[in-house]
Coordinates of C-alpha atoms in Angstrom, one line a residue:
Chain R
X1 CA 91.1 74.6 -93.7
X2 CA 90.9 77.1 -96.5
X3 CA 94.0 78.8 -97.9
X4 CA 94.2 82.3 -99.3
X5 CA 94.3 82.5 -103.1
X6 CA 97.8 82.7 -104.7
X7 CA 99.1 86.0 -105.9
X8 CA 100.4 84.5 -109.1
X9 CA 98.6 82.1 -111.3
X10 CA 99.8 79.9 -114.1
X11 CA 102.5 80.8 -116.5
X12 CA 101.0 81.6 -119.9
X13 CA 103.4 81.7 -122.8
X14 CA 106.3 83.9 -121.5
X15 CA 104.1 85.8 -119.2
X16 CA 103.1 84.9 -115.7
X17 CA 99.4 85.6 -115.1
X18 CA 98.2 87.2 -111.8
X19 CA 95.8 85.5 -109.5
X20 CA 92.3 86.1 -110.8
X21 CA 90.9 86.0 -107.2
X22 CA 93.2 88.7 -106.0
X23 CA 92.7 90.7 -109.2
X24 CA 88.9 90.5 -108.6
X25 CA 89.3 91.5 -105.0
X26 CA 91.4 94.5 -105.9
X27 CA 89.1 95.5 -108.7
X28 CA 86.1 95.2 -106.4
X29 CA 87.8 97.2 -103.6
X30 CA 88.8 99.9 -106.1
X31 CA 85.2 100.3 -107.4
X32 CA 83.8 100.0 -103.8
X33 CA 85.9 102.9 -102.8
X34 CA 84.7 105.0 -105.8
X35 CA 81.1 104.1 -105.0
X36 CA 81.5 105.0 -101.3
X37 CA 83.2 108.3 -102.3
X38 CA 80.4 109.1 -104.7
X39 CA 77.8 108.3 -102.1
X40 CA 79.5 110.3 -99.4
X41 CA 80.2 113.2 -101.7
X42 CA 76.7 113.1 -103.1
X43 CA 75.2 112.9 -99.6
X44 CA 77.2 115.9 -98.5
X45 CA 76.2 118.0 -101.5
X46 CA 72.6 116.9 -101.3
X47 CA 72.2 117.6 -97.6
X48 CA 74.3 120.7 -97.6
X49 CA 73.3 122.4 -100.8
X50 CA 70.6 120.7 -102.8
X51 CA 68.0 119.9 -100.1
X52 CA 68.2 123.3 -98.3
X53 CA 67.8 125.1 -101.7
X54 CA 65.0 122.9 -102.8
X55 CA 63.2 123.4 -99.4
X56 CA 63.7 127.2 -99.7
X57 CA 62.0 127.2 -103.1
X58 CA 59.2 124.7 -102.3
X59 CA 58.5 124.7 -98.5
X60 CA 59.1 128.2 -97.3
X61 CA 56.0 130.4 -96.8
X62 CA 55.7 133.9 -98.1
X63 CA 55.7 136.9 -95.8
X64 CA 55.9 140.7 -96.1
X65 CA 59.1 142.0 -94.6
X66 CA 59.9 145.5 -93.4
X67 CA 63.6 146.4 -93.5
X68 CA 64.9 147.4 -90.1
X69 CA 68.6 147.3 -90.8
X70 CA 71.3 146.4 -93.3
X71 CA 74.6 144.6 -93.0
X72 CA 77.3 142.5 -94.6
X73 CA 78.2 139.0 -93.7
X74 CA 81.9 138.6 -93.8
X75 CA 83.6 135.2 -94.1
X76 CA 87.3 135.0 -93.7
X77 CA 89.5 132.1 -94.6
X78 CA 92.8 131.8 -93.0
X79 CA 95.5 130.6 -95.4
X80 CA 98.9 129.3 -94.6
X81 CA 100.7 132.2 -96.4
X82 CA 99.3 134.6 -93.8
X83 CA 96.7 136.1 -96.2
X84 CA 93.1 136.0 -95.1
X85 CA 90.8 136.5 -98.1
X86 CA 87.3 137.6 -97.2
X87 CA 84.0 137.1 -99.0
X88 CA 81.0 139.4 -98.5
X89 CA 77.2 138.8 -98.6
X90 CA 74.6 141.5 -98.1
X91 CA 71.8 140.7 -95.6
X92 CA 68.9 142.6 -94.0
X93 CA 67.4 142.8 -90.6
X94 CA 63.6 142.5 -91.2
X95 CA 60.4 142.3 -89.3
X96 CA 57.6 140.0 -90.5
X97 CA 54.6 138.0 -89.3
X98 CA 54.9 134.2 -89.3
X99 CA 52.0 132.0 -88.1
X100 CA 50.3 135.1 -86.7
X101 CA 53.4 136.0 -84.5
X102 CA 55.5 139.1 -85.2
X103 CA 59.1 138.2 -85.7
X104 CA 62.4 140.0 -86.3
X105 CA 65.5 138.4 -87.8
X106 CA 68.5 138.8 -90.1
X107 CA 67.7 137.3 -93.5
X108 CA 69.7 134.3 -94.6
X109 CA 72.1 135.6 -97.3
X110 CA 71.6 134.2 -100.8
X111 CA 74.6 132.2 -102.2
X112 CA 74.2 134.1 -105.5
X113 CA 75.2 137.4 -103.7
X114 CA 78.5 136.0 -102.5
X115 CA 81.3 138.3 -103.6
X116 CA 85.0 138.8 -102.7
X117 CA 84.6 142.6 -103.5
X118 CA 83.3 144.5 -100.6
X119 CA 82.2 147.5 -102.8
X120 CA 80.1 145.3 -104.9
X121 CA 78.3 144.0 -101.8
X122 CA 77.8 147.5 -100.5
X123 CA 76.3 148.6 -103.9
X124 CA 73.9 145.7 -103.6
X125 CA 73.0 146.7 -100.1
X126 CA 72.4 150.4 -101.1
X127 CA 69.6 149.2 -103.3
X128 CA 67.5 148.6 -100.2
X129 CA 66.2 151.4 -98.0
X130 CA 65.3 151.1 -94.3
X131 CA 61.6 151.1 -93.8
X132 CA 60.8 149.6 -97.2
X133 CA 58.6 146.6 -97.4
X134 CA 59.9 143.7 -99.5
X135 CA 58.7 140.1 -100.1
X136 CA 60.3 137.3 -98.1
X137 CA 59.9 133.6 -97.3
X138 CA 60.2 132.0 -93.9
X139 CA 60.8 128.4 -93.0
X140 CA 57.6 126.9 -91.5
X141 CA 59.8 124.5 -89.4
X142 CA 61.8 127.3 -88.1
X143 CA 60.0 130.6 -88.5
X144 CA 63.1 132.5 -87.4
X145 CA 64.8 131.6 -90.7
X146 CA 63.8 134.0 -93.5
X147 CA 65.1 134.6 -97.0
X148 CA 64.5 137.6 -99.3
X149 CA 65.8 136.0 -102.5
X150 CA 65.0 132.6 -103.9
X151 CA 66.1 130.6 -106.9
X152 CA 68.5 127.8 -107.9
X153 CA 72.2 127.8 -108.1
X154 CA 72.4 125.6 -111.2
X155 CA 76.2 125.1 -111.0
X156 CA 75.8 123.6 -107.5
X157 CA 73.1 121.3 -108.7
X158 CA 75.2 120.3 -111.6
X159 CA 78.1 119.6 -109.3
X160 CA 75.8 117.8 -106.9
X161 CA 74.5 115.5 -109.5
X162 CA 77.3 115.1 -112.1
X163 CA 80.4 114.4 -110.0
X164 CA 78.9 112.1 -107.4
X165 CA 76.6 110.6 -110.1
X166 CA 79.6 109.7 -112.2
X167 CA 81.4 108.2 -109.2
X168 CA 78.4 106.2 -108.2
X169 CA 77.7 105.0 -111.8
X170 CA 81.4 104.0 -112.4
X171 CA 82.0 102.5 -109.0
X172 CA 78.6 100.8 -108.8
X173 CA 78.8 99.2 -112.3
X174 CA 82.4 98.1 -111.6
X175 CA 81.4 96.6 -108.2
X176 CA 78.3 94.9 -109.8
X177 CA 80.6 93.5 -112.5
X178 CA 83.1 92.2 -110.0
X179 CA 80.3 90.7 -107.9
X180 CA 78.7 89.1 -111.0
X181 CA 82.0 87.5 -111.9
X182 CA 83.0 86.5 -108.4
X183 CA 83.1 82.7 -108.1
X184 CA 82.0 82.2 -111.7
X185 CA 84.0 80.5 -114.4
X186 CA 85.3 82.5 -117.3
X187 CA 83.0 80.7 -119.7
X188 CA 80.0 81.6 -117.6
X189 CA 81.1 85.3 -117.4
X190 CA 81.7 85.3 -121.2
X191 CA 78.1 84.1 -122.0
X192 CA 76.6 87.1 -123.9
X193 CA 73.8 88.9 -122.0
X194 CA 72.2 92.3 -121.9
X195 CA 73.6 92.8 -118.4
X196 CA 77.2 92.5 -119.8
X197 CA 76.7 95.5 -122.1
X198 CA 75.2 97.5 -119.3
X199 CA 77.9 96.7 -116.7
X200 CA 80.8 96.9 -119.2
X201 CA 80.0 99.7 -121.6
X202 CA 83.7 100.6 -122.0
X203 CA 84.7 97.2 -123.4
X204 CA 86.1 97.9 -126.9
X205 CA 84.4 95.0 -128.6
X206 CA 84.3 95.7 -132.4
X207 CA 81.0 95.8 -134.2
X208 CA 80.3 92.4 -135.7
X209 CA 78.7 91.3 -138.9
X210 CA 75.2 89.8 -138.4
X211 CA 75.3 86.0 -137.8
X212 CA 79.1 86.0 -138.2
X213 CA 80.7 86.0 -134.7
X214 CA 84.2 87.5 -134.8
X215 CA 83.8 88.9 -138.3
X216 CA 83.9 92.7 -138.3
X217 CA 80.9 94.5 -139.8
X218 CA 81.4 95.9 -143.3
X219 CA 78.5 98.3 -143.2
X220 CA 80.8 101.4 -143.2
X221 CA 82.5 100.1 -146.3
X222 CA 79.3 99.7 -148.3
X223 CA 77.7 103.1 -147.8
X224 CA 79.9 104.9 -150.4
X225 CA 79.2 104.0 -154.0
X226 CA 82.0 104.2 -156.6
X227 CA 82.0 106.1 -159.8
X228 CA 82.7 103.0 -162.0
X229 CA 82.6 100.1 -159.7
X230 CA 80.0 99.3 -157.0
X231 CA 81.8 100.5 -153.9
X232 CA 84.5 103.1 -153.1
X233 CA 86.7 101.8 -150.3
X234 CA 87.5 104.0 -147.3
X235 CA 91.1 104.9 -146.8
X236 CA 92.9 104.1 -143.6
X237 CA 95.4 106.8 -142.9
X238 CA 97.3 106.8 -139.6
X239 CA 99.5 109.5 -141.1
X240 CA 96.6 111.9 -141.1
X241 CA 96.1 111.4 -137.3
X242 CA 99.8 111.9 -136.8
X243 CA 99.7 115.1 -138.9
X244 CA 96.7 116.3 -136.8
X245 CA 98.6 115.6 -133.7
X246 CA 101.7 117.6 -134.9
X247 CA 99.4 120.4 -135.9
X248 CA 97.7 120.6 -132.5
X249 CA 101.0 120.4 -130.7
X250 CA 102.4 123.2 -132.9
X251 CA 99.3 125.3 -132.3
X252 CA 99.3 124.9 -128.5
X253 CA 103.0 125.2 -128.0
X254 CA 103.3 128.3 -130.1
X255 CA 100.1 129.8 -128.4
X256 CA 101.8 129.4 -125.0
X257 CA 105.0 130.8 -126.5
X258 CA 103.2 133.8 -127.9
X259 CA 101.7 134.6 -124.5
X260 CA 105.1 134.4 -122.8
X261 CA 106.7 136.4 -125.6
X262 CA 104.0 139.2 -125.3
X263 CA 104.7 139.3 -121.5
X264 CA 108.4 139.5 -122.1
X265 CA 107.9 142.2 -124.8
X266 CA 105.7 144.3 -122.5
X267 CA 108.4 144.0 -119.8
X268 CA 111.0 145.2 -122.2
X269 CA 108.8 148.2 -123.3
X270 CA 108.3 149.0 -119.6
X271 CA 112.0 149.1 -119.1
X272 CA 112.3 145.9 -117.2
X273 CA 114.3 142.9 -118.4
X274 CA 113.4 139.5 -117.1
X275 CA 116.5 137.5 -118.1
X276 CA 115.2 134.2 -116.8
X277 CA 112.1 134.5 -119.0
X278 CA 114.1 135.6 -122.0
X279 CA 116.5 132.7 -121.5
X280 CA 113.6 130.3 -121.3
X281 CA 112.0 131.7 -124.4
X282 CA 114.9 130.8 -126.7
X283 CA 114.7 126.9 -126.4
X284 CA 110.8 127.3 -126.3
X285 CA 111.0 129.2 -129.6
X286 CA 113.3 126.6 -131.1
X287 CA 110.8 123.8 -130.2
X288 CA 107.9 125.9 -131.5
X289 CA 109.6 126.6 -134.8
X290 CA 110.6 122.9 -135.1
X291 CA 106.9 121.9 -134.4
X292 CA 105.7 124.2 -137.2
X293 CA 108.4 122.9 -139.6
X294 CA 107.4 119.2 -138.9
X295 CA 103.8 120.0 -139.4
X296 CA 104.3 122.0 -142.6
X297 CA 106.6 119.2 -144.0
X298 CA 103.9 116.5 -143.1
X299 CA 101.2 118.7 -144.7
X300 CA 103.3 119.2 -147.8
X301 CA 104.0 115.5 -148.2
X302 CA 100.4 114.5 -147.5
X303 CA 99.0 116.9 -150.1
X304 CA 101.9 116.9 -152.7
X305 CA 101.2 113.4 -154.0
X306 CA 97.5 113.8 -154.5
X307 CA 94.5 111.8 -153.4
X308 CA 94.3 108.0 -154.0
X309 CA 91.0 106.3 -154.4
X310 CA 90.1 102.7 -154.7
X311 CA 86.8 101.1 -155.9
X312 CA 85.8 97.5 -155.8
X313 CA 83.1 95.5 -157.7
X314 CA 81.6 93.7 -154.7
X315 CA 81.5 93.6 -150.9
X316 CA 81.9 91.6 -148.6
X317 CA 84.6 89.5 -150.1
X318 CA 84.7 85.7 -149.9
X319 CA 87.7 83.3 -150.2
X320 CA 88.1 82.1 -153.7
X321 CA 86.3 85.1 -155.1
X322 CA 87.7 87.3 -157.9
X323 CA 86.9 91.0 -157.8
X324 CA 87.6 94.0 -160.1
X325 CA 89.3 97.0 -158.5
X326 CA 89.9 100.4 -159.9
X327 CA 92.8 102.6 -158.6
X328 CA 92.6 106.3 -159.2
X329 CA 95.5 108.5 -158.4
X330 CA 95.4 112.3 -158.5
X331 CA 98.1 114.9 -158.3
X332 CA 100.9 116.1 -160.6
X333 CA 104.4 115.1 -161.4
X334 CA 105.9 111.7 -162.2
X335 CA 105.4 108.5 -160.3
X336 CA 108.3 106.0 -160.8
X337 CA 105.9 103.2 -159.7
X338 CA 102.5 102.6 -158.3
X339 CA 101.7 99.2 -157.0
X340 CA 98.8 97.5 -155.3
X341 CA 99.2 94.5 -153.0
X342 CA 96.6 92.3 -151.1
X343 CA 97.7 91.9 -147.5
X344 CA 96.7 90.1 -144.4
X345 CA 97.8 91.7 -141.1
X346 CA 97.5 90.3 -137.7
X347 CA 97.1 92.7 -134.8
X348 CA 97.5 91.9 -131.1
X349 CA 96.9 94.3 -128.3
X350 CA 98.5 93.5 -124.9
X351 CA 99.4 95.2 -121.7
X352 CA 103.0 95.7 -120.8
X353 CA 103.2 97.2 -117.3
X354 CA 100.8 100.1 -117.4
X355 CA 101.1 100.5 -121.2
X356 CA 98.7 99.1 -123.7
X357 CA 100.7 98.1 -126.8
X358 CA 99.6 96.9 -130.2
X359 CA 101.8 94.7 -132.4
X360 CA 101.0 94.4 -136.1
X361 CA 102.5 91.8 -138.4
X362 CA 101.8 91.3 -142.1
X363 CA 101.6 87.6 -142.4
X364 CA 100.6 87.3 -146.1
X365 CA 101.2 89.6 -149.1
X366 CA 100.4 89.2 -152.7
X367 CA 101.0 91.7 -155.5
X368 CA 97.9 92.6 -157.5
X369 CA 99.3 95.0 -160.1
X370 CA 102.0 97.5 -160.7
X371 CA 102.3 100.5 -163.0
X372 CA 105.5 102.3 -163.9
X373 CA 106.6 105.8 -165.0
X374 CA 103.2 107.5 -164.7
X375 CA 102.9 111.2 -165.6
X376 CA 100.2 112.9 -163.6
X377 CA 98.7 116.2 -164.7
X378 CA 96.8 118.6 -162.5
X379 CA 93.0 118.4 -163.0
X380 CA 93.1 114.8 -164.3
X381 CA 93.7 111.5 -162.5
X382 CA 95.4 108.2 -163.4
X383 CA 92.9 105.3 -163.5
X384 CA 94.1 101.7 -163.6
X385 CA 92.0 98.5 -163.4
X386 CA 93.0 95.2 -162.1
X387 CA 91.5 92.0 -160.6
X388 CA 92.1 90.7 -157.2
X389 CA 91.5 87.1 -156.1
X390 CA 91.1 86.2 -152.4
X391 CA 92.9 82.8 -151.9
X392 CA 90.7 79.8 -151.6
X393 CA 92.0 78.8 -148.1
X394 CA 92.2 82.4 -146.8
X395 CA 91.4 83.2 -143.2
X396 CA 88.4 85.5 -142.9
X397 CA 88.6 88.9 -141.4
X398 CA 88.5 88.6 -137.6
X399 CA 88.2 91.2 -134.9
X400 CA 87.8 90.7 -131.1
X401 CA 88.5 93.0 -128.2
X402 CA 92.3 92.5 -128.3
X403 CA 93.1 90.5 -131.5
X404 CA 92.4 91.0 -135.2
X405 CA 93.2 89.6 -138.6
X406 CA 92.7 92.4 -141.1
X407 CA 92.7 92.2 -144.9
X408 CA 93.5 95.3 -146.9
X409 CA 94.7 96.5 -150.2
X410 CA 97.9 98.6 -149.9
X411 CA 98.8 101.1 -152.6
X412 CA 102.5 102.0 -152.6
X413 CA 103.9 104.7 -154.7
X414 CA 107.4 106.0 -155.5
X415 CA 107.4 109.6 -156.6
X416 CA 110.4 111.2 -158.5
X417 CA 110.2 114.3 -156.3
X418 CA 108.7 113.1 -153.0
X419 CA 109.4 110.3 -150.6
X420 CA 107.6 107.0 -151.1
X421 CA 104.0 106.8 -149.8
X422 CA 101.7 104.0 -148.7
X423 CA 97.9 104.2 -148.6
X424 CA 95.9 101.4 -147.1
X425 CA 92.3 100.4 -147.9
X426 CA 90.7 97.9 -145.4
X427 CA 88.6 95.0 -146.7
X428 CA 86.3 92.6 -145.0
X429 CA 86.6 89.0 -146.0
X430 CA 83.8 86.7 -144.9
X431 CA 84.3 82.9 -144.3
X432 CA 84.1 80.7 -147.4
X433 CA 80.8 79.2 -148.3
X434 CA 82.5 76.1 -149.9
X435 CA 84.3 73.4 -147.9
X436 CA 87.9 72.3 -148.4
X437 CA 90.4 70.0 -146.7
X438 CA 91.4 70.1 -143.1
X439 CA 94.9 71.3 -142.2
X440 CA 95.4 71.7 -138.4
X441 CA 96.0 69.0 -135.8
X442 CA 93.7 68.7 -132.8
X443 CA 95.0 68.9 -129.3
X444 CA 93.7 68.2 -125.8
X445 CA 94.7 69.6 -122.4
X446 CA 93.4 69.4 -118.9
X447 CA 94.0 71.8 -115.9
X448 CA 92.7 72.4 -112.5
X449 CA 92.4 75.9 -111.1
Chain D
X1 CA 88.3 81.1 -106.7
X2 CA 90.6 78.3 -105.6
X3 CA 90.6 77.0 -102.2
X4 CA 92.6 73.9 -101.7
X5 CA 92.4 71.5 -98.8
X6 CA 95.6 70.5 -97.1
X7 CA 95.7 67.0 -98.4
X8 CA 96.3 66.7 -102.1
X9 CA 93.2 65.3 -103.9
X10 CA 93.4 63.1 -106.9
X11 CA 92.5 64.9 -110.1
X12 CA 89.4 63.7 -111.9
X13 CA 89.9 62.2 -115.4
X14 CA 87.5 63.2 -118.2
X15 CA 87.3 61.1 -121.3
X16 CA 85.6 63.1 -124.1
X17 CA 84.3 61.6 -127.3
X18 CA 83.5 63.8 -130.3
X19 CA 80.9 62.8 -132.9
X20 CA 83.8 63.0 -135.4
X21 CA 86.9 61.1 -134.3
X22 CA 89.3 63.4 -136.1
X23 CA 87.7 66.5 -134.4
X24 CA 87.6 68.4 -137.6
X25 CA 84.4 70.3 -138.3
X26 CA 83.1 72.6 -140.9
X27 CA 81.2 75.8 -140.1
X28 CA 77.5 75.2 -139.3
X29 CA 78.2 71.5 -138.6
X30 CA 76.4 69.9 -135.6
X31 CA 78.8 68.9 -132.8
X32 CA 77.8 66.2 -130.4
X33 CA 80.0 65.5 -127.3
X34 CA 79.9 62.6 -124.9
X35 CA 82.1 62.4 -121.9
X36 CA 82.8 60.2 -118.9
X37 CA 84.3 61.4 -115.7
X38 CA 86.3 59.2 -113.3
X39 CA 87.9 59.9 -109.9
X40 CA 84.9 61.8 -108.5
X41 CA 83.5 59.3 -106.2
X42 CA 85.4 60.5 -103.1
X43 CA 84.7 64.2 -103.7
X44 CA 81.5 64.5 -105.7
X45 CA 81.1 67.9 -107.5
X46 CA 78.3 70.3 -106.6
X47 CA 78.0 71.6 -110.1
X48 CA 79.4 71.0 -113.6
X49 CA 79.5 73.4 -116.5
X50 CA 79.6 72.4 -120.2
X51 CA 80.8 74.9 -122.8
X52 CA 81.7 75.1 -126.4
X53 CA 83.8 78.1 -127.1
X54 CA 86.6 79.8 -129.0
X55 CA 89.5 81.7 -127.5
X56 CA 92.5 83.6 -128.9
X57 CA 96.0 82.7 -128.1
X58 CA 99.2 84.6 -129.0
X59 CA 100.7 87.9 -128.2
X60 CA 97.5 89.7 -127.4
X61 CA 95.3 89.5 -124.3
X62 CA 93.0 86.4 -124.5
X63 CA 89.5 87.0 -126.0
X64 CA 86.8 84.4 -125.5
X65 CA 83.5 83.7 -127.3
X66 CA 81.1 81.2 -125.8
X67 CA 78.8 79.4 -128.3
X68 CA 77.2 76.9 -125.9
X69 CA 77.0 77.0 -122.1
X70 CA 75.1 75.0 -119.6
X71 CA 75.4 74.6 -115.9
X72 CA 74.2 71.5 -114.2
X73 CA 73.4 71.6 -110.5
X74 CA 70.8 68.8 -110.4
X75 CA 72.4 66.1 -108.3
X76 CA 70.7 63.4 -110.3
X77 CA 72.8 64.5 -113.3
X78 CA 76.0 64.8 -111.4
X79 CA 78.6 62.2 -110.3
X80 CA 78.4 59.8 -108.5
X81 CA 74.8 59.5 -109.7
X82 CA 75.8 60.0 -113.3
X83 CA 79.3 59.5 -114.7
X84 CA 78.5 59.9 -118.4
X85 CA 76.9 63.0 -119.8
X86 CA 76.6 64.7 -123.2
X87 CA 75.7 67.8 -124.9
X88 CA 75.3 69.0 -128.5
X89 CA 75.1 72.2 -130.5
X90 CA 75.5 73.6 -134.0
X91 CA 78.7 75.5 -134.9
X92 CA 78.5 79.0 -136.2
X93 CA 79.8 80.2 -139.6
X94 CA 82.8 81.9 -137.8
X95 CA 85.3 82.4 -136.4
X96 CA 87.3 79.6 -138.0
X97 CA 90.3 77.9 -136.3
X98 CA 93.4 79.9 -137.2
X99 CA 97.1 79.3 -136.6
X100 CA 98.5 82.7 -137.2
X101 CA 101.8 84.1 -136.1
X102 CA 100.8 86.4 -133.3
X103 CA 97.1 85.7 -133.3
X104 CA 95.7 82.2 -133.0
X105 CA 92.0 81.1 -132.7
X106 CA 91.2 77.9 -131.0
X107 CA 87.9 76.1 -130.6
X108 CA 87.4 73.8 -127.6
X109 CA 85.0 72.0 -125.4
X110 CA 85.4 72.5 -121.7
X111 CA 83.9 70.5 -118.9
X112 CA 84.4 72.2 -115.5
X113 CA 83.6 70.6 -112.2
X114 CA 83.0 72.7 -109.1
X115 CA 83.6 71.1 -105.7
X116 CA 82.6 72.1 -102.2
X117 CA 85.1 74.6 -100.8
X118 CA 85.4 76.6 -104.1
X119 CA 87.9 74.2 -105.9
X120 CA 87.2 73.6 -109.5
X121 CA 88.7 71.4 -112.2
X122 CA 88.5 72.1 -115.9
X123 CA 89.1 69.6 -118.7
X124 CA 89.6 71.2 -122.1
X125 CA 89.4 69.4 -125.5
X126 CA 90.3 71.1 -128.6
X127 CA 88.8 70.7 -132.1
X128 CA 89.1 72.6 -135.3
X129 CA 86.5 74.5 -137.3
X130 CA 87.2 75.2 -141.0
X131 CA 90.3 74.5 -143.0
X132 CA 92.5 77.6 -142.9
X133 CA 96.2 76.7 -143.3
X134 CA 98.7 78.1 -140.8
X135 CA 100.0 81.6 -141.6
X136 CA 103.8 82.3 -141.8
X137 CA 105.5 85.5 -142.8
X138 CA 107.3 87.4 -140.2
X139 CA 107.6 91.2 -140.5
X140 CA 107.2 93.1 -137.3
X141 CA 106.1 96.7 -136.9
X142 CA 105.4 97.7 -133.3
X143 CA 103.4 100.9 -132.6

């Protein structure tokens, strides 16, 4: 007798893990539904739009048509509110010869002539005169079907290919990934292969240094030469992204506010007063002004202190190594202090309900150098040199999909006029080449699943 | 993928012997594992997997990196025909074992038996790579 898999698995730390079997089943079902929806949607679009249009442009045979009559095709959609919007398409009654037989039929209206404006359709119709001869194309499989205009509706093709294509690709790759993992151990699934990259292109695995699994690549840190030392370190500035976010918010909010305000102003000029709109505009305006103020303050603080640059004598760093660093600080005014510290930060990303959260913890910090009472003048910059030593037994930089150990040099400044600031320059520390003494105990454990 | 028969089965016992008794290795060292499995005579496995891997532990979701993996389905190399097996590989330069505060990196050897009916049993044996001392300095910033 075989039992169903349990919904909850083992307790891991303070969290209870779900059943991998049910999770795989759910994941597989979700992707199967997406795949099926993509196939059905794609099939409908292909059979209803793409294939008939392709046949019309490739299979239909030419014929000379004589116009016998003109008309409009009206399509009316009944909507719940009682309105019944109509669309119009001009079409012609034509006579032509197909397979040696004289035929007479209404032309199939082209999708590109569809309009909701009857006058536009009539204008189009007036371009044709009864008795004129025009080119047409008839269906060899059904000679009674004739068209007087051909061509492709690229929007429909794009819709037919892109939307179902995306659903099929996402659902298909997800289903293939689930099937590939089904019944396999986590070790077997984790064995690197080309197929893994194809089936899981969205996995946020950081770029790794060559021949150093788990160590992040430092290529991006070595492509900018310094003015005095070998490399200029890139700055990590989460505040800049926050500032950009505030700027975008202020722009969008005040854009919407401006549209509403113009509408309210036009109403007032026309002698109408929409009190509800005016009442709503007041709190909207307060939020809009506050958004601009926050953005302006952030921009002022970000630019008031002046740029900070850091150069280093070598990359990548190794435990036990000593490196020269050059700190350059621009701007104007007086800095009460400017200090550099070497830091190791651990970073763990985990899911909490539907949220993905990242916790950061600085687990090691060592001062490198500090300067006091610096007077900065516009057009010049303060330059200070120091040496930094990576501890002999230091952990190397580490980055995997959800966990990281990141080294950096933090520059903290205290300005006389402005709030304190921190600027972080990431480093990559490779594992030591020398060998030391062991420190951690070994453990064993056994488990059945 | 667990399907359990109604009657409880005795768990196998796996005795692992590392080429270094203290289980402490340096990067790029060769690692040689011998193991013996007991308690498999009544329910012989249909396959066994050997792996050498690192995984993360701590607050974050678990990440896994497999250095060595082999799956044995040849009955001649499976219990009860064979009760002792071994495998060897060379360790990479990284990642090193790390006892951080919210991020830990552990290296281990796993021997996983697969039985008929979908049941499996994994035996995990930890070892250390490198000599990084534990990290300790709490200061939390959650974003």
